[in-house]
Short mmCIF file of C-alpha atoms in Angstrom, two decimals:
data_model
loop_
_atom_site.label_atom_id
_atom_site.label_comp_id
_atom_site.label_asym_id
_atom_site.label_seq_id
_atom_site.Cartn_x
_atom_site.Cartn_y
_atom_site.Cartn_z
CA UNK A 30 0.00 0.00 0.00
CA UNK A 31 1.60 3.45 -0.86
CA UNK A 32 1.89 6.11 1.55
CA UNK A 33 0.79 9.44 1.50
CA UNK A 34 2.91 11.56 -0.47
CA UNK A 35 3.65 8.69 -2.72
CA UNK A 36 4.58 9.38 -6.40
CA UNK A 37 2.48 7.36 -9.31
CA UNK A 38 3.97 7.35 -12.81
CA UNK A 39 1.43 7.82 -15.59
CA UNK A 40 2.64 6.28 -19.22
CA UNK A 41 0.84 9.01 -21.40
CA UNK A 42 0.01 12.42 -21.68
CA UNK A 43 -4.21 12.58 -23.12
CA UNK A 44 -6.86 13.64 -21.09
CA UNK A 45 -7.17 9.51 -19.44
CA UNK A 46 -3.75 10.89 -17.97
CA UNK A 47 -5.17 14.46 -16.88
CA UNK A 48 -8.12 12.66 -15.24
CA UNK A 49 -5.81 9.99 -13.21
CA UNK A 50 -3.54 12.30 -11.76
CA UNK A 51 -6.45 14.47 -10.59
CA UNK A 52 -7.82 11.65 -8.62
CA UNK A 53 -4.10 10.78 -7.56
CA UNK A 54 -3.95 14.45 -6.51
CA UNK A 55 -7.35 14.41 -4.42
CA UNK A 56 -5.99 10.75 -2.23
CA UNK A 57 -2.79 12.36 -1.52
CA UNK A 58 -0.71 11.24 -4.34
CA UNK A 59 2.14 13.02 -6.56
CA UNK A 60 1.73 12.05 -10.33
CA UNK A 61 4.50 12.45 -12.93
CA UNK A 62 3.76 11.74 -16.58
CA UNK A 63 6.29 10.83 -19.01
CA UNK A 64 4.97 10.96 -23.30
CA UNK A 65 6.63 11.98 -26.28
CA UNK A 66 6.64 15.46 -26.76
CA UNK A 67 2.70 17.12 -28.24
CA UNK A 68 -0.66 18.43 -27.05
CA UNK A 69 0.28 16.45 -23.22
CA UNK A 70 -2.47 17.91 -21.52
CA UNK A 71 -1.97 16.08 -18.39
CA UNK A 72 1.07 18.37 -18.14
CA UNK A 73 -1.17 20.93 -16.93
CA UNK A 74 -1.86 18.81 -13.60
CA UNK A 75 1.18 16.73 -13.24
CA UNK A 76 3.87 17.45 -10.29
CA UNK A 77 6.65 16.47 -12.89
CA UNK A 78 6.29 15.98 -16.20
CA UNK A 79 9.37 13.69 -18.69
CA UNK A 80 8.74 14.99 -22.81
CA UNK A 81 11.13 12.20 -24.29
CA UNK A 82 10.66 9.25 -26.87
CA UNK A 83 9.46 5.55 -25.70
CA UNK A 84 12.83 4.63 -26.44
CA UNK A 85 15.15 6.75 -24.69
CA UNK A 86 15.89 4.44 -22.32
CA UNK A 87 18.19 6.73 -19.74
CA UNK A 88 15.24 9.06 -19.59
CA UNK A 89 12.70 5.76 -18.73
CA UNK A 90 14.98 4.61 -16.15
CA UNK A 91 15.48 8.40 -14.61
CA UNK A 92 11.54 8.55 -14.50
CA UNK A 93 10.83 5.35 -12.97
CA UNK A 94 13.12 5.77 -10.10
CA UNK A 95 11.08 8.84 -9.58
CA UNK A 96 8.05 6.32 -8.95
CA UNK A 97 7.01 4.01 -6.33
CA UNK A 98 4.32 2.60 -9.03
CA UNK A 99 3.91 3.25 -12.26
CA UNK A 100 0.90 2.91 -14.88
CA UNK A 101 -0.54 3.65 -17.98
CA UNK A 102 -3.15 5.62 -19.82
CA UNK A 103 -3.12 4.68 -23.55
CA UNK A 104 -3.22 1.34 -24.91
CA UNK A 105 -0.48 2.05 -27.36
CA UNK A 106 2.75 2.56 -25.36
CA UNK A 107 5.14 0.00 -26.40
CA UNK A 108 5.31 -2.91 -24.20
CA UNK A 109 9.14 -2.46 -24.10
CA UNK A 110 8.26 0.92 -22.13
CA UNK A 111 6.41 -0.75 -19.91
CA UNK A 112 8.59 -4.16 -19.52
CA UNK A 113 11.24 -1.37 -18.75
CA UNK A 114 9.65 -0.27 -15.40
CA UNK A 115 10.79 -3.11 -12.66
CA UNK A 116 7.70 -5.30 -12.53
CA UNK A 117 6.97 -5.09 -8.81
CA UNK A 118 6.21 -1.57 -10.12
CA UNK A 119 4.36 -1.43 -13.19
CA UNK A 120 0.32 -2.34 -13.24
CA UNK A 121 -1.53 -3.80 -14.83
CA UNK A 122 1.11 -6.44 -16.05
CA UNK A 123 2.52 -5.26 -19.52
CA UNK A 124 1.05 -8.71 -20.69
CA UNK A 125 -1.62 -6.85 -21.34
CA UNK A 126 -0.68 -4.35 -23.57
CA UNK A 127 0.50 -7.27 -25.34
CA UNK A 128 -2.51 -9.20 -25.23
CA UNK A 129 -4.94 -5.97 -26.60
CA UNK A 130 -2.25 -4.66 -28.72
CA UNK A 131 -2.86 -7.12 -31.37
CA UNK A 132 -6.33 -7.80 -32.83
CA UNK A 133 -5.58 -11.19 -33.77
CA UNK A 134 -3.67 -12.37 -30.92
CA UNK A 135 -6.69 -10.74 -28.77
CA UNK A 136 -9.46 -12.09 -30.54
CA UNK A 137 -7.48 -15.87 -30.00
CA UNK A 138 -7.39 -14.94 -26.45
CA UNK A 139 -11.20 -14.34 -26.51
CA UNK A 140 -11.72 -17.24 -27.51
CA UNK A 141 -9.43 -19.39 -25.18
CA UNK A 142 -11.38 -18.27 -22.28
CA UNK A 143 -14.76 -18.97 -24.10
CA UNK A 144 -15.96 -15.84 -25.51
CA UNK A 145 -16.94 -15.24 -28.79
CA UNK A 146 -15.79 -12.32 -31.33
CA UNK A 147 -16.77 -11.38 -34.67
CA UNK A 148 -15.94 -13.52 -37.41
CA UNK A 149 -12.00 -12.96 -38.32
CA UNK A 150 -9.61 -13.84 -40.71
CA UNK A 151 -5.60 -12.61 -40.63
CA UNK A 152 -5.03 -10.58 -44.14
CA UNK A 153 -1.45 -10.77 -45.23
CA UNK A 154 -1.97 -10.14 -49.04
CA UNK A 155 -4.97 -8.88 -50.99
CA UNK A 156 -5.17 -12.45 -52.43
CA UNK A 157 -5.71 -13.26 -47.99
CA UNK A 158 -8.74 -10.37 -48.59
CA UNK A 159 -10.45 -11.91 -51.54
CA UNK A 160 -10.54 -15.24 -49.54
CA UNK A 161 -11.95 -13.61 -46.28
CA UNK A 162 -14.69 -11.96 -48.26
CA UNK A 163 -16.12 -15.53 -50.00
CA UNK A 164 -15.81 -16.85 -46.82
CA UNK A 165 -17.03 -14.51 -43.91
CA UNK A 166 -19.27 -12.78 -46.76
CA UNK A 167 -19.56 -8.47 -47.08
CA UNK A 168 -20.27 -5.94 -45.95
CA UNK A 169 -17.25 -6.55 -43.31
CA UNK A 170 -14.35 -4.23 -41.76
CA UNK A 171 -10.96 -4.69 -42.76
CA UNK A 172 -8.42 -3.67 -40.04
CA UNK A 173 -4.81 -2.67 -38.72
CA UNK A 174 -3.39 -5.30 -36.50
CA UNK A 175 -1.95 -3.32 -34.24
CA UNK A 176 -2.68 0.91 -33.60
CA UNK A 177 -5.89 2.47 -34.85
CA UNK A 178 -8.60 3.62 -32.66
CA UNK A 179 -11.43 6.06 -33.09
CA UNK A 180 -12.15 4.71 -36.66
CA UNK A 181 -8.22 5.01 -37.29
CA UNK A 182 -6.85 2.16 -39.26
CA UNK A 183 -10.18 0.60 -40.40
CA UNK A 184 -11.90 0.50 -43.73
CA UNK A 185 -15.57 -0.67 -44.83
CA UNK A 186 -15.77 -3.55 -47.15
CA UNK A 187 -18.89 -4.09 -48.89
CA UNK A 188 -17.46 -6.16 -51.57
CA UNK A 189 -14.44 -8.03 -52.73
CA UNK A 190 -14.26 -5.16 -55.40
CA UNK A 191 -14.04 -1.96 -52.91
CA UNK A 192 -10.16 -3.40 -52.43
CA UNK A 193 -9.59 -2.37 -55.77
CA UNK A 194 -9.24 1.12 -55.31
CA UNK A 195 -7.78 0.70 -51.51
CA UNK A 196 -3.95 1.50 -51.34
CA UNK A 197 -3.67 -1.52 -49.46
CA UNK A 198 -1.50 -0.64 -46.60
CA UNK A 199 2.08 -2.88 -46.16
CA UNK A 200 1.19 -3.67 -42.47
CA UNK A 201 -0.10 -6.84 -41.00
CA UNK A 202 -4.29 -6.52 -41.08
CA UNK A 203 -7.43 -8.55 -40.04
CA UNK A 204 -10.83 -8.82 -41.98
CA UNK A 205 -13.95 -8.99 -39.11
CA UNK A 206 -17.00 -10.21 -40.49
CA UNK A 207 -20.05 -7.65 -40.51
CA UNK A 208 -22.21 -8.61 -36.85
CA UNK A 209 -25.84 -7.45 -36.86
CA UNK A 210 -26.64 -6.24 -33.50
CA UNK A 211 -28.85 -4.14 -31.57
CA UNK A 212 -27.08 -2.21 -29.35
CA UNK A 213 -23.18 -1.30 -27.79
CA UNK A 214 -22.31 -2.07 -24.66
CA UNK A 215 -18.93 -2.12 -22.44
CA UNK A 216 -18.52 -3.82 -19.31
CA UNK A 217 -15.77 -1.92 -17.23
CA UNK A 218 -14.43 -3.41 -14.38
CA UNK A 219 -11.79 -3.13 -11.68
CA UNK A 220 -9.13 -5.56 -10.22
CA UNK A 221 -7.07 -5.01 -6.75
CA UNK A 222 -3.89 -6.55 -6.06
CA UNK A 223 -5.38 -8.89 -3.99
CA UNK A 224 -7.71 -9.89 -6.98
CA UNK A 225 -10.85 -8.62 -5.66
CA UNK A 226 -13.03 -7.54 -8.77
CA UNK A 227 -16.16 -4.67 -9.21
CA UNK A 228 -17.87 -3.71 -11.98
CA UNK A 229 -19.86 -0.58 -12.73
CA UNK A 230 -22.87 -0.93 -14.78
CA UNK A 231 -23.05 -0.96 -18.27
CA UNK A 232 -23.73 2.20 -20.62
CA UNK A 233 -25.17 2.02 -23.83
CA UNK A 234 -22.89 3.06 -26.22
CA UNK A 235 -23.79 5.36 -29.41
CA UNK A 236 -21.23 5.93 -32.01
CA UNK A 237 -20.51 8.55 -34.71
CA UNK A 238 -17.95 7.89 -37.62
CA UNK A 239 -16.60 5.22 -35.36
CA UNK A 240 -16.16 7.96 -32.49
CA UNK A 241 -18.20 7.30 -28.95
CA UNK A 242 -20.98 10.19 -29.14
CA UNK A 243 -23.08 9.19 -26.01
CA UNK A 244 -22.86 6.58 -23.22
CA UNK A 245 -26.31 6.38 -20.99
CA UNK A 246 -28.28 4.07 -18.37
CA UNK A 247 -30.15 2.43 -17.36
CA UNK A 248 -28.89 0.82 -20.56
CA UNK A 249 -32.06 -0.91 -21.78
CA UNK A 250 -33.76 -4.29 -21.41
CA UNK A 251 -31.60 -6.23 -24.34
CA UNK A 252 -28.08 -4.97 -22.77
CA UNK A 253 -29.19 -5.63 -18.82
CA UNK A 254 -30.02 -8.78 -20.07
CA UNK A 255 -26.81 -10.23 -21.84
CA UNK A 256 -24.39 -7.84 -18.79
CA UNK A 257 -23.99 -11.04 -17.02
CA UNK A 258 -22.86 -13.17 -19.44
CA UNK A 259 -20.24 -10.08 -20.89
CA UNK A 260 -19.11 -10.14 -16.98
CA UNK A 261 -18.50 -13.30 -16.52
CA UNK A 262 -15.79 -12.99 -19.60
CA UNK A 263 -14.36 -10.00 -18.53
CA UNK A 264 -13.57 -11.42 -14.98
CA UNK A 265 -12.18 -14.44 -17.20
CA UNK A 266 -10.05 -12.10 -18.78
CA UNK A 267 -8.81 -10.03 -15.84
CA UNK A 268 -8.08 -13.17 -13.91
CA UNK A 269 -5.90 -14.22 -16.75
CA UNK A 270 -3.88 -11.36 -17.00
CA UNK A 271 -3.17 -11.22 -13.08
CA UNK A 272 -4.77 -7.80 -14.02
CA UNK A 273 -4.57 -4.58 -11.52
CA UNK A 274 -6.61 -1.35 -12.56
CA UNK A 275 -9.67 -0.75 -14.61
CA UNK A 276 -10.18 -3.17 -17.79
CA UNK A 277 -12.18 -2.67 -20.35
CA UNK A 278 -14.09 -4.92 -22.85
CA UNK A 279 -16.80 -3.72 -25.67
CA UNK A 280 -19.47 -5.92 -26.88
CA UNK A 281 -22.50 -5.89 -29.59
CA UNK A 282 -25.77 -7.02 -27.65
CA UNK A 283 -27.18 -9.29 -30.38
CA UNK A 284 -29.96 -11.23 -30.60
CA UNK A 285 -27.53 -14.34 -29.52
CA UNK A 286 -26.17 -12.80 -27.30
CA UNK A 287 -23.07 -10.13 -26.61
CA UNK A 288 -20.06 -10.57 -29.21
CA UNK A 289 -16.91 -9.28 -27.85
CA UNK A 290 -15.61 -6.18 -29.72
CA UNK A 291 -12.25 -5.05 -28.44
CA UNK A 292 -10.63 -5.16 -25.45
CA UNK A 293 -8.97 -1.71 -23.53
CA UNK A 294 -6.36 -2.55 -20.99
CA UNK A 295 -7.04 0.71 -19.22
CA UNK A 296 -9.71 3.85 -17.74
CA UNK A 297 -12.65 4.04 -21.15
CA UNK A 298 -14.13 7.16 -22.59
CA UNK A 299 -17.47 4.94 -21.88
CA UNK A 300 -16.60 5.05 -17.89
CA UNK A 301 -16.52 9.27 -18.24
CA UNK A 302 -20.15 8.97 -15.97
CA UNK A 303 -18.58 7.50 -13.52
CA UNK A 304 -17.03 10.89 -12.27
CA UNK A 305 -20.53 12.00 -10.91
CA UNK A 306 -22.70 9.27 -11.64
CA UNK A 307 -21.32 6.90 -9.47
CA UNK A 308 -20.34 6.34 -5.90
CA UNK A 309 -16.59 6.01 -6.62
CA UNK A 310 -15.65 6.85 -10.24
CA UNK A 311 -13.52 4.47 -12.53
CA UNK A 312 -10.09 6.95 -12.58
CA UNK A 313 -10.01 6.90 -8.74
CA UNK A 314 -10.66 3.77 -8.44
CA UNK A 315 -8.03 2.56 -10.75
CA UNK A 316 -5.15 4.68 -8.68
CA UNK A 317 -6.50 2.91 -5.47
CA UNK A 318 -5.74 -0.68 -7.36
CA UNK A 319 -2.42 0.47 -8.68
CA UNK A 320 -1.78 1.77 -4.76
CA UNK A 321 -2.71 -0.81 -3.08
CA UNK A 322 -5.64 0.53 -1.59
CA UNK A 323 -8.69 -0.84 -0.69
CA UNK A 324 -11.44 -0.26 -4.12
CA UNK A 325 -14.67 2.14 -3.60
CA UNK A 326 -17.70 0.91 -4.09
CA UNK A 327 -19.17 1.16 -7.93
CA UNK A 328 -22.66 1.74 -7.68
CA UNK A 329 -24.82 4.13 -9.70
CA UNK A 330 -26.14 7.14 -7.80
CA UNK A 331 -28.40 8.63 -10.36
CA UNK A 332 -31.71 7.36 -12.08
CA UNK A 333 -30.29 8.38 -15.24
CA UNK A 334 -27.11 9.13 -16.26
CA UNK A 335 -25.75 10.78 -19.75
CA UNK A 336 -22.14 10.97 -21.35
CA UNK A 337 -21.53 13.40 -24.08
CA UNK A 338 -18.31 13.90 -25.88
CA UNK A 339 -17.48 17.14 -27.12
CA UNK A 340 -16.05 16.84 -30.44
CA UNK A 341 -13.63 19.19 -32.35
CA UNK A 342 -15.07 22.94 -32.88
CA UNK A 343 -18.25 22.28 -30.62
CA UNK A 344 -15.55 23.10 -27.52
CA UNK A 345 -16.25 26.38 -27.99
CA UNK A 346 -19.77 26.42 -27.08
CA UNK A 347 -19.84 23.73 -24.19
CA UNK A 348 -20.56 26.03 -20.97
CA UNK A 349 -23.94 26.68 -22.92
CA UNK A 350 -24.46 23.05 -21.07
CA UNK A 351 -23.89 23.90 -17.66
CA UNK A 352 -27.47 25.96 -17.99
CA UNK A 353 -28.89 22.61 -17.61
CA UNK A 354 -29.57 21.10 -13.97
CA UNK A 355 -27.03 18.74 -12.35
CA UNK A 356 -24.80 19.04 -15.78
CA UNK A 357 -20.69 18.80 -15.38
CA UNK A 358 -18.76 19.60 -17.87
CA UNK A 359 -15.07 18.37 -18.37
CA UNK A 360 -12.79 20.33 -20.60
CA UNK A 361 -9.47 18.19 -21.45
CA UNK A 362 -7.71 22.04 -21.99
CA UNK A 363 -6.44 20.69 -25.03
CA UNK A 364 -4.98 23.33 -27.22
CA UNK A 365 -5.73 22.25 -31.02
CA UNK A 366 -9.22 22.04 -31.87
CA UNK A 367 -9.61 19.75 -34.70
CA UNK A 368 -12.22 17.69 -36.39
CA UNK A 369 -13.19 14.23 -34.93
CA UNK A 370 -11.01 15.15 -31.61
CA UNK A 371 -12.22 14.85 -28.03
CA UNK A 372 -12.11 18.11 -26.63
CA UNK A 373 -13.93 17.48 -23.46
CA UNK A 374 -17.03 15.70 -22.32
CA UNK A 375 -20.29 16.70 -20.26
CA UNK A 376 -22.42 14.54 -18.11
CA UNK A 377 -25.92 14.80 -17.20
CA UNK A 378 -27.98 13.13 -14.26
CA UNK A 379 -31.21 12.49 -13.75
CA UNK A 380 -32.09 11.92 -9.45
#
């Protein structure tokens, strides 16, 4: 268990980062961030803050002795970063970067502990494409491997033909096979180091050009009713991973029940409500598991709770929303507004 006054290292600079540290800040904790240099807005609320590569290993090992425990806020920091921290350090386990860092090796994963993703197929040529189209059928979404989030790194295929005119990218891909479903859900949870698990409930999740737009509850009849089944796998996969923090997993709520999505080895923009709209919210929860603390309880306080991101130019007009009653509104201070970029977020309640 750290002690007060304790420092936490925080791999990443976004607004996951910003968010962490201010919850590290309000139990008593130091944070220090370390990214490569850009718009690092948890800068603005870090004690210390290291602007160097992922590889630049004397600067990794001056920040880490810095840090009684060190974590991370983006699911794309190398796992060499992270193997570089002394492992009685670093949480969760950089296994799991390495697990969610690859599509393919994650949906395998999946599907050693039971669950069930989208159709797949591993694309290596455009002669692999043509094959994964006949056999999973269009429309479908071909996919980078490894980076790409937001709608990064993916493109629709509604035939074997739209490959024609793609400048087919010299990086190992996956096809996923099109999944009709009703609804999005996540299931976010959180692991101690003693292995004790919570879960908050589940939002519905509404996307726009592959961007979250809204996350609300109660989530709806069809999600409640397949939550269980989603849990049970994500405590599968948590256990698995000798996981420590907050883990996220994203499911379609079908009419066979939820197919897993992706995985997030970290805090989700789909856990934003849990700042006001429940008991203990999913960033300060995740610094008590990294700190050895004891976890706060999860539990919805609201009737009704609504997540809104704030996209690109739309910043500028987001204290018109804190006219509404029991509204909070979260600006990530980020300095370049641009299209399709999370600029903030604003949550509504309903008592």
């Amino acid at each position: 268990m750290l002690h007060r006054g304790a420092t936490i290292g925080i791999l990443g600079g976004g607004q996951l980062g910003r968010m962490m540290a201010m919850s590290a800040a309000q139990l008593g904790f130091r944070c220090i961030g370390y990214a490569p240099e850009g718009d690092t807005v948890a800068e603005q609320v870090s004690d210390d803050f290291f602007a160097n590569r992922w590889d630049d290993t004397a600067a990794l090992a001056a920040f880490a002795a810095q840090c009684d425990v060190v974590t991370w806020e983006f699911e794309n920091v190398p796992v060499a970063t992270a193997a570089a921290v002394p492992k009685d350090r670093m949480f969760p386990h950089p296994r799991a970067l390495e697990t969610a860092q690859d599509r393919l090796a994650e949906k395998r994963f999946i599907e050693g502990l039971g669950g069930r993703p989208a159709a797949y197929a591993r694309i290596d040529s455009r002669s692999d494409l043509d094959a994964a189209v006949d056999r999973l059928g269009a429309p479908g979404i071909l996919k980078t491997r490894r980076d790409g989030y937001d709608g990064k790194g993916q493109w629709r295929i509604t035939s074997s033909r739209d490959a024609d005119g793609l400048n087919f990218p010299d990086v190992p891909l996956i096809y996923e096979g099109f999944v009709e479903f009703e609804a999005e859900f996540s299931v976010i949870l959180v692991r101690g180091q003693d292995g004790e698990i919570r879960f908050w409930d589940s939002a519905c999740n509404s996307h726009v050009d592959g961007v979250l737009s809204t996350s609300s509850l109660p989530a709806g009849a069809l999600i409640e009713g397949q939550v269980d089944e989603a849990r049970t796998l994500a405590r599968r996969v948590a256990d698995a991973l000798g996981y420590v923090g907050v883990l996220t997993l994203e499911f379609f709520a079908t009419r066979e029940g939820p197919i897993f999505n992706e995985m997030a080895p970290r805090v989700h923009n789909s856990g934003h409500w849990t700042l006001e709209g429940a008991v203990t919210s999913q960033f300060e929860n995740h610094i008590r598991a990294v700190a050895g603390l004891p976890l706060g309880e999860t539990r919805t306080v609201a009737r009704a709770v609504t997540m809104t991101n704030i996209i690109g130019k739309d910043i500028a007009t987001s204290q018109g929303h804190l006219a509404a009653p029991d509204t909070h509104l979260h600006d990530y201070g980020k300095a370049e507004v641009r299209a399709g970029r999370k600029m903030g977020h604003v949550t509504r309640l309903e008592r």
